[in-house]
Amino acid sequence: MKLITDNLSPELPGFFQDLTSTPKLEIPELSRRQFFKVSGITGGGLVIGLALGTGSNKAKAQSAAADATSTLSPYVQIQPNGRINIFSKNPECGQGIKTGLPLIIADELDCAWEDVDVVQADIDASKYGAQFAGGSLSTPMNWMAMRQAGATGRAMILAAAAQQLNIPLTELSTSNTKVVHATSGREWGYGEFAELAATMPVPDAASLTLKTKDQFTLMGKRFTGVDNHDIVTGKPLFGADTRLDGMLFASYTKCPQIGGRALSFNESHIKSLRGVVDAFILDEFGNPKMFNPGGGDMFSGVAIVAESTWAALKAKRELEIEWDLSNAEVSSWSEIVERAYAMKDEDGEPLMTTSRGPNGPTTVPASKGDAEAVLQNAATVVSGFYEYPYVSHAQLEPETCTALYQNGNVEIWAPAQIPQSGESGSAVLLGIPAEEAAQRVVLHQTRIGGGFGRKLANDYVFEVVAIARRMEGRPVLLQWTREDDMGGDYFRPGGFHSYTAGLDSVGNLTAWQDHFFTSTGNDTAPMTSADLNPNVFPKDVIDNVKLSQTMFHNAIPTGPMRAPASNAFAFSFQGFMHELAIASGKSHVDFLLDTLGDPRLANPENPQSMHTGRAANVISEVARISGYEQGASEPGRAKGLSFYFCHSGYVAQVADVSVNANKEVKIHKVWAVGDFGFIHNLSGAENQMEGGIIDGISQLFNAKITFENGIIQQQNFHQYPLLRMPQAPELEVSFLEPEEFSPTGGGEPSMPPVLAAVTNAIYNATGDRIRKMPLFELGYKLV
Amino acid sequence: MATLNINGQTMDIGEIDPSTPLLWVLRDELGLVGTKYGCGIAQCGACTVHMNGAPVRSCQIPVGNLTDQQITTIEGLAAADGTLTPVQEAWVELDVPQCGYCQAGQIMSATALLNNNQNPSDADIDAAMSGNICRCATYSRIRQAIKDAAAKMNGTAFYDAAQTGEIA
């Protein structure tokens, strides 16, 4: 198999850029020998706070017992009983990476999967490089390093076996966690050579022989999650499950009008309440309206620290807080909608984009060709104005984190998607110099009860660190309520697109114009995840594109949500593409394939740009397996098609939808075909696709956050309904796995296409063109 | 001193504020953290436990109201020797969990359904499971896992709801 190792997404958000140096597998001798002692990690996965001297006696005992474990690298240990510990470096938030990365190592290590114990690695950039869950990057960024980690371990075991057995290395091979001597028919478990293997020189990465695809014994099959057993038996896994001796529980209450600062509160009453230990105001730090995972930024508020979660939450209800609103947000979504619609036929400011040339990044116009001239001469011109709202992540685990502050140092237990930024930001907040941060701030990663991008932000980590500093010596668990979460998100930003496009006399797309309306907090650039990428299909494959932008001042906090930007663009771009297909007189499939043209990279200079051939293949395949055809299959029932490319993944989806006279929509089935390159855990990829489709349908129909005068209007699931079991359609998921491409991530590209697949199906069934999300506001109801 | 009957054991919960929801007693006082907090208003079902065999939202039940009730939590499903119930087994084998946060509540709802109805239709599953949100949207696997568990159970209930939380 030819392997493309540099598979990063072209739309990599800025905040990832300092994290994305592809990790090199470097295993310095010192690091290797010290590994166990420093990290204090045992085969049972218990993480001990040895760095700060806070480990429990039980943990220390386990640590001592595990000293017989042989450490080959930060990724591989051999237990005395011959079982293999494989360390999973990145946070697990439901994307399956705790299973996926160790599986890659295990295959190259030539282990039987049942001989492997997966251990969540601690946070340590010196051993693991960047550790984060975002951008569908965990698999592509680590694919080669994980293979090398496995092959390194295998080479060291073989070298040790050759020496210990006094058999030439060339006569030895491996299979299923065993060293095999084919000539004599003898075999030995890896454990027999563990001690010696741990002393072997680490082979140079260039000397390693990686498996070819036909030699994979594990990868390519279905593997179930390594934590499944613990999940179904209710074991402590998640952030809020952290329990420490002497622990206190905290609530934190911020201003409903975002950015207001606490001046005073009914302190004596709150402190008199049962179970309350302390209550105090915390100041704002940094500029928390802006998404900044590593800055220590947090809003002002009132902390209540209590002997139990309930005491903290019950007292929270009795808070009376006086706020300084001088820096609070005053924006209202209703006003923004009004202004955008009033300007829909006007031009915006020319959109600029960053071009990364040989002389570094430069700012250049995002438009190309001469869209205006081509539109004037077009045989057909089509226009459409599309709207989509702010959306909350609504991950089921509300923000929660535990911190212990002692002697100027802090230890943190966090369900964080960028835990390393949680560490660095905590150091900033506490005034710890960056060079001392690695020693004085220790963060242990827990399983994340849903991320979807919300826990890329570390605001809740910084809040509990600030609270714990006031409660020195006592561990404090901060528990946000659902209301705290929904009113205090870094939301998916809302926006508008005013499209005009031209078709020539044979129905080919020749020009594309988009006036994009978005929000800005600094009047210079859009808010996070609120910018328009000029490479979105079909702009990347046509010659005449005019892009302009209008920014409204509005600093309601925004941040990445699953498939940032794409989670809204797919709705409007691919809905409008269907409008164009109808106007062209071609079938939707033919219109998409004709627009894609010959198989090539959309941008020949960018190997990460969309490959039109891979795009065409998923479209053709989903049309084939779904029996897609334009028009209603029976009155009120039709299929709709959509395609989207993002995060290096290609996905086409078809929805089969019925609509009755009451605008009740039943989605019978959704077919999905993805191309994420080679798929090493089929169950994981299928799970991401299945979840992505239903996530998209849920948002399409019901998800909308509004704000008036800076106050979020929705507080809990009764005002922000999520899709439930009866509404979930049948799903059929399959993948194309072109030989020459190594894996990319499926978490994000799986979600966007379904938005337009459903609205295009509703058009095909009823003739109603939907240009606004969510659909409940148009009278539609998902049943 | 107050006591509760949880997973077949009498547990001492000390002098506790009687308004405390069962959810927080389980999590903070008894260390049974498998039951999750998701919304606090009985909308998401993450806190589902059994009271006398029936699924209830533990975030809504003040502990002061609990007298002589048999409570079963996710920790009480598997047998003492660790043997999983057919529902738990099906969940593992079908790789249902993504993030996993809601799954304790889902399993408690599914277990209650199958305890009363060993051959549920799709409509039965819809009705029994509609109180449980899965934000990762694992619904199609949950549906299949319930059917797989029903097949494993082969017509046998988990326990008699009138009895005391004994798991078959």
PDB file of C-alpha atoms in Angstrom, chain A residues 326-549:
ATOM      1  CA  SER A 326     -20.519  47.880  31.015  1.00  0.00           C
ATOM      2  CA  ASN A 327     -18.619  45.268  28.996  1.00  0.00           C
ATOM      3  CA  ALA A 328     -21.540  42.886  28.469  1.00  0.00           C
ATOM      4  CA  GLU A 329     -22.776  41.924  25.038  1.00  0.00           C
ATOM      5  CA  VAL A 330     -25.815  43.777  23.703  1.00  0.00           C
ATOM      6  CA  SER A 331     -26.269  42.051  20.352  1.00  0.00           C
ATOM      7  CA  SER A 332     -29.552  40.435  19.308  1.00  0.00           C
ATOM      8  CA  TRP A 333     -30.003  37.731  16.681  1.00  0.00           C
ATOM      9  CA  SER A 334     -33.353  39.183  15.588  1.00  0.00           C
ATOM     10  CA  GLU A 335     -31.634  42.455  14.656  1.00  0.00           C
ATOM     11  CA  ILE A 336     -28.853  40.667  12.796  1.00  0.00           C
ATOM     12  CA  VAL A 337     -31.410  38.696  10.769  1.00  0.00           C
ATOM     13  CA  GLU A 338     -33.221  41.897   9.873  1.00  0.00           C
ATOM     14  CA  ARG A 339     -30.031  43.636   8.746  1.00  0.00           C
ATOM     15  CA  ALA A 340     -28.872  40.672   6.682  1.00  0.00           C
ATOM     16  CA  TYR A 341     -32.161  40.335   4.794  1.00  0.00           C
ATOM     17  CA  ALA A 342     -32.168  44.096   4.133  1.00  0.00           C
ATOM     18  CA  MET A 343     -28.733  43.772   2.487  1.00  0.00           C
ATOM     19  CA  LYS A 344     -29.261  40.545   0.583  1.00  0.00           C
ATOM     20  CA  ASP A 345     -29.110  42.169  -2.855  1.00  0.00           C
ATOM     21  CA  GLU A 346     -26.091  44.331  -2.059  1.00  0.00           C
ATOM     22  CA  ASP A 347     -22.397  43.593  -2.378  1.00  0.00           C
ATOM     23  CA  GLY A 348     -20.215  43.109   0.672  1.00  0.00           C
ATOM     24  CA  GLU A 349     -16.545  43.907   1.136  1.00  0.00           C
ATOM     25  CA  PRO A 350     -14.286  41.830  -1.096  1.00  0.00           C
ATOM     26  CA  LEU A 351     -13.370  38.646   0.797  1.00  0.00           C
ATOM     27  CA  MET A 352      -9.653  38.261   1.397  1.00  0.00           C
ATOM     28  CA  THR A 353      -7.878  35.008   2.045  1.00  0.00           C
ATOM     29  CA  THR A 354      -4.465  33.864   3.156  1.00  0.00           C
ATOM     30  CA  SER A 355      -2.234  32.377   0.509  1.00  0.00           C
ATOM     31  CA  ARG A 356       0.728  30.320   1.682  1.00  0.00           C
ATOM     32  CA  GLY A 357       3.368  30.843  -0.947  1.00  0.00           C
ATOM     33  CA  PRO A 358       7.118  30.212  -0.884  1.00  0.00           C
ATOM     34  CA  ASN A 359       7.632  33.614   0.754  1.00  0.00           C
ATOM     35  CA  GLY A 360       5.237  32.930   3.601  1.00  0.00           C
ATOM     36  CA  PRO A 361       1.576  33.797   4.010  1.00  0.00           C
ATOM     37  CA  THR A 362       0.172  36.747   2.129  1.00  0.00           C
ATOM     38  CA  THR A 363      -3.322  38.221   2.029  1.00  0.00           C
ATOM     39  CA  VAL A 364      -4.911  38.035  -1.382  1.00  0.00           C
ATOM     40  CA  PRO A 365      -8.436  38.476  -2.797  1.00  0.00           C
ATOM     41  CA  ALA A 366     -10.458  35.271  -2.533  1.00  0.00           C
ATOM     42  CA  SER A 367     -12.288  35.952  -5.802  1.00  0.00           C
ATOM     43  CA  LYS A 368     -11.027  34.597  -9.116  1.00  0.00           C
ATOM     44  CA  GLY A 369     -11.867  35.046 -12.787  1.00  0.00           C
ATOM     45  CA  ASP A 370     -14.631  37.466 -13.695  1.00  0.00           C
ATOM     46  CA  ALA A 371     -17.883  36.200 -12.250  1.00  0.00           C
ATOM     47  CA  GLU A 372     -19.788  39.411 -12.975  1.00  0.00           C
ATOM     48  CA  ALA A 373     -19.037  39.347 -16.711  1.00  0.00           C
ATOM     49  CA  VAL A 374     -19.821  35.646 -16.987  1.00  0.00           C
ATOM     50  CA  LEU A 375     -23.086  36.098 -15.103  1.00  0.00           C
ATOM     51  CA  GLN A 376     -24.131  38.861 -17.505  1.00  0.00           C
ATOM     52  CA  ASN A 377     -23.722  36.499 -20.426  1.00  0.00           C
ATOM     53  CA  ALA A 378     -25.056  33.383 -18.706  1.00  0.00           C
ATOM     54  CA  ALA A 379     -27.940  31.479 -20.295  1.00  0.00           C
ATOM     55  CA  THR A 380     -29.505  31.010 -16.867  1.00  0.00           C
ATOM     56  CA  VAL A 381     -28.961  32.933 -13.644  1.00  0.00           C
ATOM     57  CA  VAL A 382     -30.192  31.548 -10.306  1.00  0.00           C
ATOM     58  CA  SER A 383     -30.203  33.318  -6.936  1.00  0.00           C
ATOM     59  CA  GLY A 384     -30.918  32.134  -3.407  1.00  0.00           C
ATOM     60  CA  PHE A 385     -30.584  33.596   0.081  1.00  0.00           C
ATOM     61  CA  TYR A 386     -29.800  31.083   2.810  1.00  0.00           C
ATOM     62  CA  GLU A 387     -29.963  31.456   6.601  1.00  0.00           C
ATOM     63  CA  TYR A 388     -28.723  29.295   9.452  1.00  0.00           C
ATOM     64  CA  PRO A 389     -28.736  29.950  13.195  1.00  0.00           C
ATOM     65  CA  TYR A 390     -26.437  29.783  16.168  1.00  0.00           C
ATOM     66  CA  VAL A 391     -26.295  26.248  17.555  1.00  0.00           C
ATOM     67  CA  SER A 392     -25.209  24.813  20.898  1.00  0.00           C
ATOM     68  CA  HIS A 393     -22.945  21.766  21.112  1.00  0.00           C
ATOM     69  CA  ALA A 394     -25.222  20.161  23.709  1.00  0.00           C
ATOM     70  CA  GLN A 395     -22.748  17.367  24.477  1.00  0.00           C
ATOM     71  CA  LEU A 396     -24.511  15.250  27.046  1.00  0.00           C
ATOM     72  CA  GLU A 397     -21.864  15.670  29.755  1.00  0.00           C
ATOM     73  CA  PRO A 398     -22.087  19.258  30.990  1.00  0.00           C
ATOM     74  CA  GLU A 399     -18.724  20.894  31.575  1.00  0.00           C
ATOM     75  CA  THR A 400     -16.988  19.511  34.640  1.00  0.00           C
ATOM     76  CA  CYS A 401     -13.449  19.378  35.922  1.00  0.00           C
ATOM     77  CA  THR A 402     -11.545  18.724  39.146  1.00  0.00           C
ATOM     78  CA  ALA A 403      -8.495  20.594  40.417  1.00  0.00           C
ATOM     79  CA  LEU A 404      -6.242  20.460  43.470  1.00  0.00           C
ATOM     80  CA  TYR A 405      -4.089  23.510  44.183  1.00  0.00           C
ATOM     81  CA  GLN A 406      -1.227  23.076  46.602  1.00  0.00           C
ATOM     82  CA  ASN A 407       1.982  25.006  47.265  1.00  0.00           C
ATOM     83  CA  GLY A 408       1.626  27.020  44.090  1.00  0.00           C
ATOM     84  CA  ASN A 409       1.163  23.913  41.931  1.00  0.00           C
ATOM     85  CA  VAL A 410      -2.016  22.522  40.450  1.00  0.00           C
ATOM     86  CA  GLU A 411      -3.177  19.055  39.486  1.00  0.00           C
ATOM     87  CA  ILE A 412      -6.185  18.785  37.160  1.00  0.00           C
ATOM     88  CA  TRP A 413      -8.521  15.977  36.074  1.00  0.00           C
ATOM     89  CA  ALA A 414     -10.239  17.105  32.894  1.00  0.00           C
ATOM     90  CA  PRO A 415     -12.425  15.776  30.073  1.00  0.00           C
ATOM     91  CA  ALA A 416     -10.653  18.172  27.708  1.00  0.00           C
ATOM     92  CA  GLN A 417     -10.243  17.959  23.944  1.00  0.00           C
ATOM     93  CA  ILE A 418      -7.019  20.007  24.033  1.00  0.00           C
ATOM     94  CA  PRO A 419      -5.641  19.081  27.442  1.00  0.00           C
ATOM     95  CA  GLN A 420      -2.204  20.519  26.685  1.00  0.00           C
ATOM     96  CA  SER A 421      -3.800  23.937  26.241  1.00  0.00           C
ATOM     97  CA  GLY A 422      -5.648  23.333  29.490  1.00  0.00           C
ATOM     98  CA  GLU A 423      -2.253  22.969  31.151  1.00  0.00           C
ATOM     99  CA  SER A 424      -0.640  25.955  29.474  1.00  0.00           C
ATOM    100  CA  GLY A 425      -3.676  28.165  30.032  1.00  0.00           C
ATOM    101  CA  SER A 426      -3.824  27.181  33.699  1.00  0.00           C
ATOM    102  CA  ALA A 427      -0.187  28.238  34.024  1.00  0.00           C
ATOM    103  CA  VAL A 428      -1.051  31.613  32.473  1.00  0.00           C
ATOM    104  CA  LEU A 429      -4.010  32.041  34.811  1.00  0.00           C
ATOM    105  CA  LEU A 430      -1.911  31.177  37.874  1.00  0.00           C
ATOM    106  CA  GLY A 431       1.043  33.288  36.797  1.00  0.00           C
ATOM    107  CA  ILE A 432       3.327  30.261  36.498  1.00  0.00           C
ATOM    108  CA  PRO A 433       6.189  30.943  34.069  1.00  0.00           C
ATOM    109  CA  ALA A 434       5.928  28.857  30.902  1.00  0.00           C
ATOM    110  CA  GLU A 435       9.251  27.128  31.601  1.00  0.00           C
ATOM    111  CA  GLU A 436       7.946  25.885  34.964  1.00  0.00           C
ATOM    112  CA  ALA A 437       4.506  24.882  33.685  1.00  0.00           C
ATOM    113  CA  ALA A 438       5.427  21.299  32.848  1.00  0.00           C
ATOM    114  CA  GLN A 439       6.490  20.676  36.450  1.00  0.00           C
ATOM    115  CA  ARG A 440       3.887  22.737  38.255  1.00  0.00           C
ATOM    116  CA  VAL A 441       0.736  22.035  36.240  1.00  0.00           C
ATOM    117  CA  VAL A 442      -0.240  18.394  35.787  1.00  0.00           C
ATOM    118  CA  LEU A 443      -3.377  17.439  33.886  1.00  0.00           C
ATOM    119  CA  HIS A 444      -4.832  13.936  33.786  1.00  0.00           C
ATOM    120  CA  GLN A 445      -7.181  13.233  30.922  1.00  0.00           C
ATOM    121  CA  THR A 446     -10.460  11.480  31.617  1.00  0.00           C
ATOM    122  CA  ARG A 447     -12.882  10.075  29.103  1.00  0.00           C
ATOM    123  CA  ILE A 448     -14.978  12.890  27.618  1.00  0.00           C
ATOM    124  CA  GLY A 449     -18.772  12.576  27.786  1.00  0.00           C
ATOM    125  CA  GLY A 450     -19.193  14.072  24.372  1.00  0.00           C
ATOM    126  CA  GLY A 451     -17.017  16.776  22.870  1.00  0.00           C
ATOM    127  CA  PHE A 452     -18.289  17.908  19.474  1.00  0.00           C
ATOM    128  CA  GLY A 453     -15.805  20.776  19.820  1.00  0.00           C
ATOM    129  CA  ARG A 454     -17.200  22.261  23.054  1.00  0.00           C
ATOM    130  CA  LYS A 455     -14.375  20.882  25.129  1.00  0.00           C
ATOM    131  CA  LEU A 456     -11.749  22.313  22.824  1.00  0.00           C
ATOM    132  CA  ALA A 457     -12.375  25.406  24.918  1.00  0.00           C
ATOM    133  CA  ASN A 458     -10.910  25.087  28.409  1.00  0.00           C
ATOM    134  CA  ASP A 459     -12.907  27.815  30.151  1.00  0.00           C
ATOM    135  CA  TYR A 460     -14.376  25.330  32.648  1.00  0.00           C
ATOM    136  CA  VAL A 461     -10.856  24.038  33.401  1.00  0.00           C
ATOM    137  CA  PHE A 462      -9.647  27.551  34.157  1.00  0.00           C
ATOM    138  CA  GLU A 463     -12.691  28.236  36.330  1.00  0.00           C
ATOM    139  CA  VAL A 464     -12.048  25.274  38.600  1.00  0.00           C
ATOM    140  CA  VAL A 465      -8.345  26.096  38.749  1.00  0.00           C
ATOM    141  CA  ALA A 466      -9.254  29.597  39.949  1.00  0.00           C
ATOM    142  CA  ILE A 467     -11.706  28.146  42.464  1.00  0.00           C
ATOM    143  CA  ALA A 468      -9.203  25.547  43.694  1.00  0.00           C
ATOM    144  CA  ARG A 469      -6.597  28.259  44.238  1.00  0.00           C
ATOM    145  CA  ARG A 470      -8.987  29.782  46.777  1.00  0.00           C
ATOM    146  CA  MET A 471      -9.527  26.377  48.417  1.00  0.00           C
ATOM    147  CA  GLU A 472      -5.858  25.447  48.691  1.00  0.00           C
ATOM    148  CA  GLY A 473      -5.207  21.843  49.700  1.00  0.00           C
ATOM    149  CA  ARG A 474      -8.732  20.580  48.971  1.00  0.00           C
ATOM    150  CA  PRO A 475      -9.613  19.008  45.618  1.00  0.00           C
ATOM    151  CA  VAL A 476     -12.610  20.753  44.063  1.00  0.00           C
ATOM    152  CA  LEU A 477     -14.937  19.323  41.421  1.00  0.00           C
ATOM    153  CA  LEU A 478     -16.756  21.971  39.380  1.00  0.00           C
ATOM    154  CA  GLN A 479     -20.105  20.904  37.952  1.00  0.00           C
ATOM    155  CA  TRP A 480     -21.826  23.099  35.374  1.00  0.00           C
ATOM    156  CA  THR A 481     -25.581  22.732  35.049  1.00  0.00           C
ATOM    157  CA  ARG A 482     -27.179  22.213  31.641  1.00  0.00           C
ATOM    158  CA  GLU A 483     -28.328  25.822  31.916  1.00  0.00           C
ATOM    159  CA  ASP A 484     -24.719  26.954  32.468  1.00  0.00           C
ATOM    160  CA  ASP A 485     -23.740  24.966  29.400  1.00  0.00           C
ATOM    161  CA  MET A 486     -26.456  26.122  27.031  1.00  0.00           C
ATOM    162  CA  GLY A 487     -26.221  29.752  28.098  1.00  0.00           C
ATOM    163  CA  GLY A 488     -22.433  29.764  28.125  1.00  0.00           C
ATOM    164  CA  ASP A 489     -21.313  27.914  25.042  1.00  0.00           C
ATOM    165  CA  TYR A 490     -18.795  28.817  22.372  1.00  0.00           C
ATOM    166  CA  PHE A 491     -21.592  28.422  19.855  1.00  0.00           C
ATOM    167  CA  ARG A 492     -21.606  27.353  16.214  1.00  0.00           C
ATOM    168  CA  PRO A 493     -22.090  30.800  14.651  1.00  0.00           C
ATOM    169  CA  GLY A 494     -25.129  31.632  12.536  1.00  0.00           C
ATOM    170  CA  GLY A 495     -24.794  33.256   9.142  1.00  0.00           C
ATOM    171  CA  PHE A 496     -26.248  33.992   5.728  1.00  0.00           C
ATOM    172  CA  HIS A 497     -25.268  33.421   2.107  1.00  0.00           C
ATOM    173  CA  SER A 498     -26.662  35.417  -0.799  1.00  0.00           C
ATOM    174  CA  TYR A 499     -25.821  33.256  -3.800  1.00  0.00           C
ATOM    175  CA  THR A 500     -26.040  34.008  -7.497  1.00  0.00           C
ATOM    176  CA  ALA A 501     -24.760  31.539 -10.052  1.00  0.00           C
ATOM    177  CA  GLY A 502     -24.756  31.242 -13.823  1.00  0.00           C
ATOM    178  CA  LEU A 503     -25.243  28.296 -16.184  1.00  0.00           C
ATOM    179  CA  ASP A 504     -24.269  28.234 -19.829  1.00  0.00           C
ATOM    180  CA  SER A 505     -26.530  27.112 -22.657  1.00  0.00           C
ATOM    181  CA  VAL A 506     -25.869  23.419 -21.984  1.00  0.00           C
ATOM    182  CA  GLY A 507     -26.430  23.706 -18.255  1.00  0.00           C
ATOM    183  CA  ASN A 508     -22.841  23.828 -17.065  1.00  0.00           C
ATOM    184  CA  LEU A 509     -21.979  25.886 -13.988  1.00  0.00           C
ATOM    185  CA  THR A 510     -19.801  28.821 -15.097  1.00  0.00           C
ATOM    186  CA  ALA A 511     -19.900  31.455 -12.367  1.00  0.00           C
ATOM    187  CA  TRP A 512     -20.552  31.601  -8.627  1.00  0.00           C
ATOM    188  CA  GLN A 513     -21.150  34.634  -6.459  1.00  0.00           C
ATOM    189  CA  ASP A 514     -21.582  34.567  -2.690  1.00  0.00           C
ATOM    190  CA  HIS A 515     -22.165  37.503  -0.363  1.00  0.00           C
ATOM    191  CA  PHE A 516     -21.494  36.030   3.069  1.00  0.00           C
ATOM    192  CA  PHE A 517     -22.863  37.646   6.238  1.00  0.00           C
ATOM    193  CA  THR A 518     -21.126  36.847   9.511  1.00  0.00           C
ATOM    194  CA  SER A 519     -20.179  38.235  12.927  1.00  0.00           C
ATOM    195  CA  THR A 520     -17.051  39.882  14.277  1.00  0.00           C
ATOM    196  CA  GLY A 521     -15.951  40.649  17.808  1.00  0.00           C
ATOM    197  CA  ASN A 522     -12.986  42.834  16.913  1.00  0.00           C
ATOM    198  CA  ASP A 523     -14.282  44.466  13.702  1.00  0.00           C
ATOM    199  CA  THR A 524     -11.255  43.048  11.887  1.00  0.00           C
ATOM    200  CA  ALA A 525     -11.901  39.347  11.371  1.00  0.00           C
ATOM    201  CA  PRO A 526     -14.862  37.022  11.781  1.00  0.00           C
ATOM    202  CA  MET A 527     -15.385  35.223  15.087  1.00  0.00           C
ATOM    203  CA  THR A 528     -13.922  31.704  15.423  1.00  0.00           C
ATOM    204  CA  SER A 529     -15.469  29.246  12.945  1.00  0.00           C
ATOM    205  CA  ALA A 530     -17.429  32.153  11.421  1.00  0.00           C
ATOM    206  CA  ASP A 531     -15.235  32.662   8.364  1.00  0.00           C
ATOM    207  CA  LEU A 532     -15.800  31.644   4.758  1.00  0.00           C
ATOM    208  CA  ASN A 533     -13.233  29.274   3.297  1.00  0.00           C
ATOM    209  CA  PRO A 534     -12.823  30.038  -0.427  1.00  0.00           C
ATOM    210  CA  ASN A 535     -12.131  26.360  -1.172  1.00  0.00           C
ATOM    211  CA  VAL A 536     -15.593  25.001  -0.471  1.00  0.00           C
ATOM    212  CA  PHE A 537     -16.983  22.892  -3.328  1.00  0.00           C
ATOM    213  CA  PRO A 538     -17.956  24.016  -5.983  1.00  0.00           C
ATOM    214  CA  LYS A 539     -15.956  27.249  -5.689  1.00  0.00           C
ATOM    215  CA  ASP A 540     -12.761  25.236  -5.847  1.00  0.00           C
ATOM    216  CA  VAL A 541     -13.508  23.712  -9.256  1.00  0.00           C
ATOM    217  CA  ILE A 542     -14.992  26.598 -11.238  1.00  0.00           C
ATOM    218  CA  ASP A 543     -13.108  29.479 -12.793  1.00  0.00           C
ATOM    219  CA  ASN A 544     -15.241  32.521 -12.045  1.00  0.00           C
ATOM    220  CA  VAL A 545     -15.986  33.133  -8.385  1.00  0.00           C
ATOM    221  CA  LYS A 546     -16.830  36.408  -6.679  1.00  0.00           C
ATOM    222  CA  LEU A 547     -16.829  36.375  -2.874  1.00  0.00           C
ATOM    223  CA  SER A 548     -17.758  39.259  -0.629  1.00  0.00           C
ATOM    224  CA  GLN A 549     -18.459  39.553   3.064  1.00  0.00           C
TER     225      GLN A 549
END
